[in-house]
Each structure stands twice: as structure tokens, then as C-alpha cells.
Short mmCIF file of N, CA and C in Angstrom, two decimals:
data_model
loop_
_atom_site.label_atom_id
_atom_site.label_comp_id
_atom_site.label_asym_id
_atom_site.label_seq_id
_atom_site.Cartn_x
_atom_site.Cartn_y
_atom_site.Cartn_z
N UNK F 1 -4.57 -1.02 -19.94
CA UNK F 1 -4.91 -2.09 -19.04
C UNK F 1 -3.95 -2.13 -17.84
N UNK F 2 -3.04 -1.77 -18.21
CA UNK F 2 -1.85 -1.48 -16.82
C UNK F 2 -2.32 -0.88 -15.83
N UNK F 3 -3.07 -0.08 -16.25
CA UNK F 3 -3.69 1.21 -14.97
C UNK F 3 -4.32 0.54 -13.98
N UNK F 4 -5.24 0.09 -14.89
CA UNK F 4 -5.94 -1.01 -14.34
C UNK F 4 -5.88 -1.68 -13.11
N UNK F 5 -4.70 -3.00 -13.68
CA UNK F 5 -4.17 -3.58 -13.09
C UNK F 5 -3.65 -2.73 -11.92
N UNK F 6 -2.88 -1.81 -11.67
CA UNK F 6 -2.12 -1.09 -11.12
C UNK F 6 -3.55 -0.73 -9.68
N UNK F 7 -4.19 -0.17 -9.68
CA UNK F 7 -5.36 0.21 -9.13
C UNK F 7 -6.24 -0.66 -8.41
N UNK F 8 -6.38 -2.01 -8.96
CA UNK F 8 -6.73 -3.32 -8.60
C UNK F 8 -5.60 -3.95 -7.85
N UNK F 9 -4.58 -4.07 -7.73
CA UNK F 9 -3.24 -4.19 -7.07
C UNK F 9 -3.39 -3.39 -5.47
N UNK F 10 -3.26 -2.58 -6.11
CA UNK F 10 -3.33 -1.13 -5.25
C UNK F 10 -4.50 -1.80 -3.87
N UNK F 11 -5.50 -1.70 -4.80
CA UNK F 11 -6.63 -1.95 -3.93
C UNK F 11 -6.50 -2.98 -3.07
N UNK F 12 -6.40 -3.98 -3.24
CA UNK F 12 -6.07 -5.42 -2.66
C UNK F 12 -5.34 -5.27 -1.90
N UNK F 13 -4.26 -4.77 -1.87
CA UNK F 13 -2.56 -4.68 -1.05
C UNK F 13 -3.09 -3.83 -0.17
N UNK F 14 -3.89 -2.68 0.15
CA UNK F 14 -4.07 -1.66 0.62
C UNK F 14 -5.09 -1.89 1.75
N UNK F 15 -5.86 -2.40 1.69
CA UNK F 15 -6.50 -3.45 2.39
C UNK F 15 -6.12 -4.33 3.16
N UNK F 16 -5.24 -5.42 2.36
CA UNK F 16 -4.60 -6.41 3.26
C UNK F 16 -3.58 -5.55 4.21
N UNK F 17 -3.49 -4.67 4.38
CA UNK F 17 -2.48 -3.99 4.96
C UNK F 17 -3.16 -3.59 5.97
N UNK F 18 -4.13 -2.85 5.55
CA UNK F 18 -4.82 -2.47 6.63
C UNK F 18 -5.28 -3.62 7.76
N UNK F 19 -5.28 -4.29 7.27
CA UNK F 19 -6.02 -5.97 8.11
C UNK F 19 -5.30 -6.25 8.75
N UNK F 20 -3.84 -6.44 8.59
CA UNK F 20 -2.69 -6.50 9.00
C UNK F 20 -1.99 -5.89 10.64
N UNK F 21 -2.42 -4.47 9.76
CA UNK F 21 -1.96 -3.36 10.91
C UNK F 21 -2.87 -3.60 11.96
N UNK F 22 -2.66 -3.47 13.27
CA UNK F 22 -3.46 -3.43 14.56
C UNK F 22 -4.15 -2.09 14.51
N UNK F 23 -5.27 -1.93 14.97
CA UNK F 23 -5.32 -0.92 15.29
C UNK F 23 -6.64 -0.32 14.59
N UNK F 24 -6.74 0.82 14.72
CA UNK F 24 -7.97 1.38 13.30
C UNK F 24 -6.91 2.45 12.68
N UNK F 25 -7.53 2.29 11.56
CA UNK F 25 -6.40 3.05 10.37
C UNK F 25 -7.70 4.23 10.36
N UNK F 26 -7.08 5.54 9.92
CA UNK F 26 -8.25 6.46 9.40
C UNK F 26 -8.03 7.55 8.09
N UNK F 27 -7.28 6.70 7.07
CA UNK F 27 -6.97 7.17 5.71
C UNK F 27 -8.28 6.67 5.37
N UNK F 28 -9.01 7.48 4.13
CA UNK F 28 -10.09 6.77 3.29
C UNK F 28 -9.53 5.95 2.06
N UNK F 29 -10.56 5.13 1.83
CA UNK F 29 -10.64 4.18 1.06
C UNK F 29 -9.42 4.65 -0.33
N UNK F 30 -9.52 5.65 -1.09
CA UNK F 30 -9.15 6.09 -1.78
C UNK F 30 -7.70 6.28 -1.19
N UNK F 31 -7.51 6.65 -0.23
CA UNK F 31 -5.73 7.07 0.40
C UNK F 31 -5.25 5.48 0.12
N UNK F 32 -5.98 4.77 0.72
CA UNK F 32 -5.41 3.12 0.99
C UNK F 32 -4.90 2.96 -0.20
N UNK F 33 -5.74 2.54 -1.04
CA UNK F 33 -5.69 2.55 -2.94
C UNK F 33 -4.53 2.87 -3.15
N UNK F 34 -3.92 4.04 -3.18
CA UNK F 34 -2.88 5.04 -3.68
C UNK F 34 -1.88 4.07 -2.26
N UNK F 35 -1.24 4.63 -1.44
CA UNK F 35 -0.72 3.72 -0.51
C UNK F 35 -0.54 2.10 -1.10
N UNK F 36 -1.46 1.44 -1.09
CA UNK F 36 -1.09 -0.10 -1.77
C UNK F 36 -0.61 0.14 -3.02
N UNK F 37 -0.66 0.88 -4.04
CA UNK F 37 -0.16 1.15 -5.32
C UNK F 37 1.10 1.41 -5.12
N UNK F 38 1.81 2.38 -4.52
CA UNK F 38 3.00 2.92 -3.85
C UNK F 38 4.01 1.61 -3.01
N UNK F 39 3.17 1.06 -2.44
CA UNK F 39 3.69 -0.20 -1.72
C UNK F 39 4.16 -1.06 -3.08
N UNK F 40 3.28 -1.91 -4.22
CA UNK F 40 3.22 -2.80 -5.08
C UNK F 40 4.47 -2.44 -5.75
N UNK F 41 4.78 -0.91 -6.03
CA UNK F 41 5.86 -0.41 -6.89
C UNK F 41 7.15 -0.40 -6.00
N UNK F 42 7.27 -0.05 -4.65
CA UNK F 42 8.68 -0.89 -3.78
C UNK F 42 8.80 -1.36 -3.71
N UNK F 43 7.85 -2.51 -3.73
CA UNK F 43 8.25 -4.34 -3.47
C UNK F 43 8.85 -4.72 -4.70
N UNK F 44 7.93 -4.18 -5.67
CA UNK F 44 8.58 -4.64 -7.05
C UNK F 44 10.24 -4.57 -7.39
N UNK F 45 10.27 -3.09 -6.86
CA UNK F 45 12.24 -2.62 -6.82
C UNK F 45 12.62 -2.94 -6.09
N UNK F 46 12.19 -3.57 -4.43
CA UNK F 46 12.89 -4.24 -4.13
C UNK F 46 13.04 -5.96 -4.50
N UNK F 47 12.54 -6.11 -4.85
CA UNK F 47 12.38 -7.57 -5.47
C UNK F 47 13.15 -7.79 -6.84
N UNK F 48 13.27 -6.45 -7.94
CA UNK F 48 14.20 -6.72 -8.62
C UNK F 48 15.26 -6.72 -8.81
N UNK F 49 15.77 -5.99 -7.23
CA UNK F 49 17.27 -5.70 -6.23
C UNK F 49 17.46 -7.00 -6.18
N UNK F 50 16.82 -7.88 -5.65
CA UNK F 50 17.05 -8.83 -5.05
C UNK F 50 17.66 -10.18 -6.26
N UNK F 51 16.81 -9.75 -7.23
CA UNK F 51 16.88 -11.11 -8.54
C UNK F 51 15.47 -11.56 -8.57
N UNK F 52 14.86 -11.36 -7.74
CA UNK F 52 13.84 -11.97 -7.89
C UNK F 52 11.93 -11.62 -8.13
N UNK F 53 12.49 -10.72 -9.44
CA UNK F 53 11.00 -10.02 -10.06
C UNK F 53 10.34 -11.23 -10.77
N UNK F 54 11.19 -11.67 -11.88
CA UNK F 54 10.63 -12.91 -12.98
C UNK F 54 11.16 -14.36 -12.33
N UNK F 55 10.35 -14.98 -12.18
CA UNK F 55 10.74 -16.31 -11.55
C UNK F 55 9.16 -17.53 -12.46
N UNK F 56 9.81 -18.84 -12.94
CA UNK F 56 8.51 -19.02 -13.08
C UNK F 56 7.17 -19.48 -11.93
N UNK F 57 5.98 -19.72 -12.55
CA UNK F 57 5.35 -19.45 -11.83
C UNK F 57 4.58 -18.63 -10.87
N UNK F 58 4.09 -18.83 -9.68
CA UNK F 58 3.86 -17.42 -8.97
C UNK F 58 5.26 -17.10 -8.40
N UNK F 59 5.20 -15.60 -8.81
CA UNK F 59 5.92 -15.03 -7.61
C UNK F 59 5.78 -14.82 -6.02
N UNK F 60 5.92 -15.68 -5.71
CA UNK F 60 5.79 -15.76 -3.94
C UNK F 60 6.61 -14.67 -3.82
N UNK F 61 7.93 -14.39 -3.47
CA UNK F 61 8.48 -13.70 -3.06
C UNK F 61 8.72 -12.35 -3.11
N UNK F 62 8.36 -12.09 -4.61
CA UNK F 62 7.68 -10.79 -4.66
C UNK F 62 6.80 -10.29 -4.32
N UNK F 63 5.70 -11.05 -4.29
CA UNK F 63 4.32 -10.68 -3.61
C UNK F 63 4.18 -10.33 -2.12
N UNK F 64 5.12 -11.30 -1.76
CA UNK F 64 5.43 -10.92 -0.34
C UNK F 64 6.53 -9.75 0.09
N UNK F 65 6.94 -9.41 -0.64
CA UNK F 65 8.02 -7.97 -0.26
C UNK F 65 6.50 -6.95 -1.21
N UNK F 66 6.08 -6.92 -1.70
CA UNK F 66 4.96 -5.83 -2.41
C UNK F 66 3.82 -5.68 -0.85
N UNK F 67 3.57 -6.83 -0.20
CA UNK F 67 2.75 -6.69 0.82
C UNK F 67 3.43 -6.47 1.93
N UNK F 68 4.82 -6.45 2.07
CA UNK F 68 5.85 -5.54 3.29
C UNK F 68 5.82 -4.64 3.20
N UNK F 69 5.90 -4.22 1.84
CA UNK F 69 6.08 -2.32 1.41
C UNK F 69 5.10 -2.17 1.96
N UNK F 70 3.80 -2.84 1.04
CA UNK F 70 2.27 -2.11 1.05
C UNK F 70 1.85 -1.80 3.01
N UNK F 71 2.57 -2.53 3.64
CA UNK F 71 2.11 -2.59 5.19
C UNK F 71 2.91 -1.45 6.41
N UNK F 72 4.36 -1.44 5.63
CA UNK F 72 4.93 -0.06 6.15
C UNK F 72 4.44 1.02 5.44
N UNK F 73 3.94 1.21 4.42
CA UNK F 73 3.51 2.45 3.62
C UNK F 73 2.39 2.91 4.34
N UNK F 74 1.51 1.96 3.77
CA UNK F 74 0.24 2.13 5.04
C UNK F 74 0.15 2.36 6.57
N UNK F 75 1.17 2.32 6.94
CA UNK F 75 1.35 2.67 8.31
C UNK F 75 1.70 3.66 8.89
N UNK F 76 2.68 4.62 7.72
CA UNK F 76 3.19 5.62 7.66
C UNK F 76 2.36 6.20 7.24
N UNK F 77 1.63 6.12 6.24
CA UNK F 77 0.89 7.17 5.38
C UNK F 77 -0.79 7.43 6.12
N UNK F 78 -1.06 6.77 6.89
CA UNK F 78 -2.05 6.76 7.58
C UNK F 78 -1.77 7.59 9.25
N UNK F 79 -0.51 7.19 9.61
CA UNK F 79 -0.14 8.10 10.61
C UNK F 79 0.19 9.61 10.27
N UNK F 80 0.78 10.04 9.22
CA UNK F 80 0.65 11.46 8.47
C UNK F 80 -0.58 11.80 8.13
N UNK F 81 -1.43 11.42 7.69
CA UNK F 81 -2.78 11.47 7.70
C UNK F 81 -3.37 11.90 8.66
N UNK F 82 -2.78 11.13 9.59
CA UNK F 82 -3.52 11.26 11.12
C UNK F 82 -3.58 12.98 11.37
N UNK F 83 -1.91 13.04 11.65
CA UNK F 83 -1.29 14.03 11.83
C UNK F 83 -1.93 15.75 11.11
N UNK F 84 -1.87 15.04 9.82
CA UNK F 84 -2.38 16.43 8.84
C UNK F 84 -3.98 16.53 9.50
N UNK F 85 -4.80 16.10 9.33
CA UNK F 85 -5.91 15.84 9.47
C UNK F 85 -6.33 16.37 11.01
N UNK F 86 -5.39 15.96 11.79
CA UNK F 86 -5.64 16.65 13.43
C UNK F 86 -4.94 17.73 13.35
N UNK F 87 -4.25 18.44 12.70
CA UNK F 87 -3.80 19.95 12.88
C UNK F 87 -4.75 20.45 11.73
N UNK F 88 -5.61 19.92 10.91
CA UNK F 88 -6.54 20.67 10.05
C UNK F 88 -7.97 20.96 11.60
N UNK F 89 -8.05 20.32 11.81
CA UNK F 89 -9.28 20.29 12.95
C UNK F 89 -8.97 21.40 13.85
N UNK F 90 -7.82 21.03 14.81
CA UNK F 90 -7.05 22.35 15.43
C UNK F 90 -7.35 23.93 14.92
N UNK F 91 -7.33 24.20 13.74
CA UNK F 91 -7.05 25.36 13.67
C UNK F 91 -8.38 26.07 13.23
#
């Protein structure tokens, strides 16, 4: 069920990121996914850097460093994308 979760996370974050970012993104659906998954798992370490993974209630503050990651990840990983993707065309 973790996977799950993990993938559904993924998805959500990966998205909101994209919404986020200005611009048009041109990773597919599936890159995003993986990207917000990647994001959810830095926020998390950075959030348990911080003290603040388990708190009761919602975690606001984690959620919100998981959707910082998820929005620089996506930004990066969509601009490499870019990149790979226009020197695949090129050649």
C-alpha cells in the first residue's frame, strides 16, 4: 500500500507543481509522477532535518517543503527534458 500511496503523492505534487511553474512544462504525465515522487521524498528529509516530520495533526509544514521540493524538481527535471529531448530531434 506504500507504493501506492507513494504514486498518488507523486501524482498530486507533480501537478501542483506544474500549476505552479509559469510557463508550459513538456515532461509527460508519467515524468511529472516520478518528479513529484522525488520531490515528496526531499521534503520529507528535509522536514525531518528540520524536526518537523511527526507533528500532531496535519503536517502543514511538511507538506509545504514536499511541494517546494516537488516545484524545484519539476523545474529542473522538465528543463533536462527539454534539453535531452531537443538534442534527440537535432540529430
Amino acid at each position: 500500500m506504500g507504493w501506492l500511496w507513494a504514486i498518488i503523492v507523486g501524482f498530486v505534487l507533480g501537478l501542483l507543481a506544474k500549476a505552479i511553474i509559469p510557463g508550459k512544462q513538456h515532461s509527460p504525465l508519467w515524468l511529472t509522477t516520478v518528479f513529484g515522487i522525488i520531490g515528496a521524498v526531499i521534503g520529507n528529509a528535509i522536514a525531518r532535518g528540520l524536526g518537523i516530520d511527526e507533528t500532531s495533526g496535519i503536517d502543514w509544514g511538511r507538506h509545504a517543503l514536499q511541494l517546494a521540493a516537488a516545484v524545484v524538481i519539476v523545474f529542473l527535471g522538465d528543463m533536462a527534458y527539454s534539453m535531452m529531448r531537443g538534442r534527440r530531434q537535432r540529430a
